[in-house]
GROMACS .gro file of C-alpha atoms in nm:
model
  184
    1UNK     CA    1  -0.942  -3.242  -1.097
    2UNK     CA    2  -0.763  -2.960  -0.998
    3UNK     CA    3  -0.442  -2.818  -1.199
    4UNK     CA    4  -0.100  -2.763  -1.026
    5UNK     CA    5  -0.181  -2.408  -1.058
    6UNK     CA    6  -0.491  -2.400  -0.935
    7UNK     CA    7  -0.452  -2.608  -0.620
    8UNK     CA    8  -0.132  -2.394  -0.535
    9UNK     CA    9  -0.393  -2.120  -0.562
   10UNK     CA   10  -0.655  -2.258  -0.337
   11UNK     CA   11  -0.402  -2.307  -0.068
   12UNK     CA   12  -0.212  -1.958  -0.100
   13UNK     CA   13  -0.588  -1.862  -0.022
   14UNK     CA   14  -0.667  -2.074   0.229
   15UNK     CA   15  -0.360  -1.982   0.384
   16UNK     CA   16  -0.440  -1.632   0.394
   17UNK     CA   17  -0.807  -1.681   0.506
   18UNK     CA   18  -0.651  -1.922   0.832
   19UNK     CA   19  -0.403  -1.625   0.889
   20UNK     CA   20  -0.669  -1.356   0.901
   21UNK     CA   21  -0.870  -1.534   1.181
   22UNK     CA   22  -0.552  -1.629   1.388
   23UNK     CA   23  -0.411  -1.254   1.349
   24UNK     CA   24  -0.425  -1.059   1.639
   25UNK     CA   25  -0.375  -0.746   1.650
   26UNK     CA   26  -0.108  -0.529   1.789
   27UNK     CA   27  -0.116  -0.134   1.853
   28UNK     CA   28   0.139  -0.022   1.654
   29UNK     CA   29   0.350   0.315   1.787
   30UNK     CA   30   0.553   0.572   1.663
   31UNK     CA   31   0.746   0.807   1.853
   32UNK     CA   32   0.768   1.112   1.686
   33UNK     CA   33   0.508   1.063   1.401
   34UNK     CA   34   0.196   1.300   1.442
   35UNK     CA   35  -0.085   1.037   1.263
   36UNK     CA   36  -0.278   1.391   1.229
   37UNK     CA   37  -0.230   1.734   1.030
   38UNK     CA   38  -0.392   2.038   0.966
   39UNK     CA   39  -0.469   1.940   0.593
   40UNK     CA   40  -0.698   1.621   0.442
   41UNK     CA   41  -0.491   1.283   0.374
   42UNK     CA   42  -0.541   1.335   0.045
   43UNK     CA   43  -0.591   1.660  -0.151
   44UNK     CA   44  -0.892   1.583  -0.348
   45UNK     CA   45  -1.207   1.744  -0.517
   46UNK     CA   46  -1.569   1.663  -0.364
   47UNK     CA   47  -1.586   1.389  -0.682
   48UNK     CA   48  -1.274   1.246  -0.514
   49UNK     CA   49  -1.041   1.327  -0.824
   50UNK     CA   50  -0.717   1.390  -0.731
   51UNK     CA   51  -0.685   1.827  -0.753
   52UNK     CA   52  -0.332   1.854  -0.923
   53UNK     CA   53  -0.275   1.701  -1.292
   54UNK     CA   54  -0.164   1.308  -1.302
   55UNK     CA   55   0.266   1.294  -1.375
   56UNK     CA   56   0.181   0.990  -1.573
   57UNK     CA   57  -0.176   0.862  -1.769
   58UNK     CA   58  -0.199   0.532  -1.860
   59UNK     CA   59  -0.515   0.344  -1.954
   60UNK     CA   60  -0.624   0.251  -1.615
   61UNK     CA   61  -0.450   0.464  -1.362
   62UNK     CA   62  -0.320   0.781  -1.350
   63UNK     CA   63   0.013   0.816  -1.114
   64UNK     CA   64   0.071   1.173  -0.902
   65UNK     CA   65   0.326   1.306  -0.749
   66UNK     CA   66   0.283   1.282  -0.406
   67UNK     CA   67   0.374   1.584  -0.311
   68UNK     CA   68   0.110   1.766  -0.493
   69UNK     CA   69  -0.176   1.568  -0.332
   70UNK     CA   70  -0.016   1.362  -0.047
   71UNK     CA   71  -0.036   1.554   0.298
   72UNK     CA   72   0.316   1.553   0.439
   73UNK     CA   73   0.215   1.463   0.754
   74UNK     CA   74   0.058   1.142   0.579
   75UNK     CA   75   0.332   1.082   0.397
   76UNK     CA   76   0.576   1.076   0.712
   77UNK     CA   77   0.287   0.792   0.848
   78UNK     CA   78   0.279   0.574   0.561
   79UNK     CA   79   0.715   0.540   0.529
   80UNK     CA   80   0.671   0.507   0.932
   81UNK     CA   81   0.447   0.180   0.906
   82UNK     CA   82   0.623   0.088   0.605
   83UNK     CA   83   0.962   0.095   0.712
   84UNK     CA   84   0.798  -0.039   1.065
   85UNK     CA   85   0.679  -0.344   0.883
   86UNK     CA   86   0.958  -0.413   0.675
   87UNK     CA   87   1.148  -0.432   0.970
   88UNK     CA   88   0.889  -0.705   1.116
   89UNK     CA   89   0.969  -0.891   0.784
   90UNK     CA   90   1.333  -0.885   0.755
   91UNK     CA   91   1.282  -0.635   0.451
   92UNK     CA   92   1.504  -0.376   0.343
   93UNK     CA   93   1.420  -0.044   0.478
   94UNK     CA   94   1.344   0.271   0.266
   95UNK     CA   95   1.511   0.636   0.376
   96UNK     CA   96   1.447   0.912   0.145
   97UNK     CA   97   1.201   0.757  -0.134
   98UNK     CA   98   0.973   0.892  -0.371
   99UNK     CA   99   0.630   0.836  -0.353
  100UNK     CA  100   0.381   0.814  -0.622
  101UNK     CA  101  -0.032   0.809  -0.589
  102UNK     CA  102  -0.136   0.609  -0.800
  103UNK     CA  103  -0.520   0.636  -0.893
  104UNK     CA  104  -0.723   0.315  -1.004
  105UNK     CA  105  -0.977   0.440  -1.290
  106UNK     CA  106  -1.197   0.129  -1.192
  107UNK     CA  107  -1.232   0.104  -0.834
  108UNK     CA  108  -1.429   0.272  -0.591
  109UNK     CA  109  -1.294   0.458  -0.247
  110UNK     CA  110  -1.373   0.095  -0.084
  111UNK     CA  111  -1.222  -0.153  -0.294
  112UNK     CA  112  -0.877   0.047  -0.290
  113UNK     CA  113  -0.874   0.337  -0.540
  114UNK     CA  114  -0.588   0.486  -0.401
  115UNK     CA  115  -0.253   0.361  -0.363
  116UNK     CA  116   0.034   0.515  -0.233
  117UNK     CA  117   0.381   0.381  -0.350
  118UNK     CA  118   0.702   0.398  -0.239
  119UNK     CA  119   1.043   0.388  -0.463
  120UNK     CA  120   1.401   0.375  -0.356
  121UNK     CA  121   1.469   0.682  -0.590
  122UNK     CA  122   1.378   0.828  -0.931
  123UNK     CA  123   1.572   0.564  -1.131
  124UNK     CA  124   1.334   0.280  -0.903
  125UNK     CA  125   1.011   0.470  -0.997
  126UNK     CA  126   1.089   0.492  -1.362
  127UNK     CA  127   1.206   0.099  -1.391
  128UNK     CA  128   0.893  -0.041  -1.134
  129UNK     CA  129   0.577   0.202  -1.201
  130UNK     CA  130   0.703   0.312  -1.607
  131UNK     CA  131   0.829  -0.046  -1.692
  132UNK     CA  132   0.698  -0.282  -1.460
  133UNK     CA  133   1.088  -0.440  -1.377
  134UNK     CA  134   1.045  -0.394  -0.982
  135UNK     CA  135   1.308  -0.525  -0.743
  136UNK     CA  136   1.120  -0.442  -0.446
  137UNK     CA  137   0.749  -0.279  -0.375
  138UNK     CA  138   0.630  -0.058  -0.098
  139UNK     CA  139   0.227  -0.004  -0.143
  140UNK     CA  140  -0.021   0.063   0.110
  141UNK     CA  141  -0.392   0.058  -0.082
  142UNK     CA  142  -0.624   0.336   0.143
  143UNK     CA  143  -0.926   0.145   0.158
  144UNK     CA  144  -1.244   0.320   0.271
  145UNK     CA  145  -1.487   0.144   0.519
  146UNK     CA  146  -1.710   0.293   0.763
  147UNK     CA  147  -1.625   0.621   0.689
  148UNK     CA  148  -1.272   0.544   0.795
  149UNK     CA  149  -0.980   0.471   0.600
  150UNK     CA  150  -0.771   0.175   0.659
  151UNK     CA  151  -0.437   0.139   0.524
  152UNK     CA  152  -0.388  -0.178   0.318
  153UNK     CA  153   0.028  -0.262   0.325
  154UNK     CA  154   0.205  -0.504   0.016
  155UNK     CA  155   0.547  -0.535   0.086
  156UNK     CA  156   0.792  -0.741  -0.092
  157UNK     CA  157   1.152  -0.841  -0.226
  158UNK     CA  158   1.122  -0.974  -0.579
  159UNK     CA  159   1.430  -1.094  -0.618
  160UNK     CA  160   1.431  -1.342  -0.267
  161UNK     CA  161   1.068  -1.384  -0.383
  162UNK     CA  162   0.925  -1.267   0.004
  163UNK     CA  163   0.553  -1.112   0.005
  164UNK     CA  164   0.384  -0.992   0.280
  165UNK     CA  165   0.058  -0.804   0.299
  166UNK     CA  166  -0.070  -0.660   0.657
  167UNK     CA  167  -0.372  -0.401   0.730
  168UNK     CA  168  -0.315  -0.101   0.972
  169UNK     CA  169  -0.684   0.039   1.125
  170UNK     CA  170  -0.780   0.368   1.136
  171UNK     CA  171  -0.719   0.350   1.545
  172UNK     CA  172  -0.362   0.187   1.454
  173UNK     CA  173  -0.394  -0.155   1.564
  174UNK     CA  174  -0.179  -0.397   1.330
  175UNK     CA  175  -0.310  -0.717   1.168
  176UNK     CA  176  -0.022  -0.910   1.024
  177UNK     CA  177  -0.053  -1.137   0.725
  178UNK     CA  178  -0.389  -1.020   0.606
  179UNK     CA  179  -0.547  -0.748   0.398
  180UNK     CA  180  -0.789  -0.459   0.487
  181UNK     CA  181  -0.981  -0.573   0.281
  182UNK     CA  182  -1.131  -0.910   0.450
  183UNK     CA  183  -1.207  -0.740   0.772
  184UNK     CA  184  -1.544  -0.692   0.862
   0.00000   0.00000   0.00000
């Protein structure tokens, strides 16, 4: 027999699996964004390490400032689609944040090594990424498939206990309530 837990579990799955194959998808615009640049997505080496020194080490990730490997132009994206989708979800928008890469020691390209996050300010960063006491989250996982990078969104408000997770394709076409990563 299934625990409490467990069954809650199965169903939040479920759930998610049902929403996946009912999604469809929507081309998502935005005027004014340029979704290309003259330099990479991501400044890194040909062993895909990061090429600027990590702002924090910890055991399993290392967390960079954005701005040292982050294109600009990609950056301008990712707050575009975030503060697009928080706005499908009733979330509170972000203006001026500051954005972290965070780097997954254990994961491969494909099963979301990079993460890009997004803080209100500095005082946001240090309580949610230095001491895990987040009020809100703004993370969009880059996960590799194909050869093409899809963008992996978690979005939530801790405190009205709201989570929503949607996947952006690499030819910008929105699938709400799922993950990137349970697309073919």
């Amino acid at each position: 027999m299934l625990s409490k837990f467990r069954f809650s579990v199965v169903l939040a799955v479920l759930a998610v699996l049902t929403a996946c194959q009912d999604a469809k998808p929507v081309h998502v615009v935005l005027d004014g964004i340029a979704r290309k640049g003259a330099e990479p997505m991501l400044m890194l080496t040909d062993e895909l390490e990061p090429m600027a020194d990590p702002t924090y080490v910890h055991k399993k990730r290392d967390l960079y400032d954005c701005e040292h490997v982050v294109a600009p132009w990609f950056q301008k994206v990712l707050m575009a689609e975030l503060n697009y989708l928080s706005d499908k979800d009733k979330l509170q928008l972000i203006n001026a944040p500051v954005c972290l890469l965070i780097v997954d020691k254990d994961l491969g390209p494909k099963e979301g090594r990079f993460s890009v996050h997004f803080y209100e300010d500095a005082q946001e960063l240090r309580e949610c990424a230095i001491n895990h006491r987040c009020k809100l989250a703004r993370n969009v996982s880059l996960v590799l498939k194909n050869q093409l990078v899809y963008r992996s969104y978690f979005l939530t408000d801790f405190n009205r206990e709201k989570y929503y997770q949607h996947c952006i394709t690499p030819d910008d076409m929105w699938m709400a309530n799922t993950t990137c990563y349970v697309l073919p």
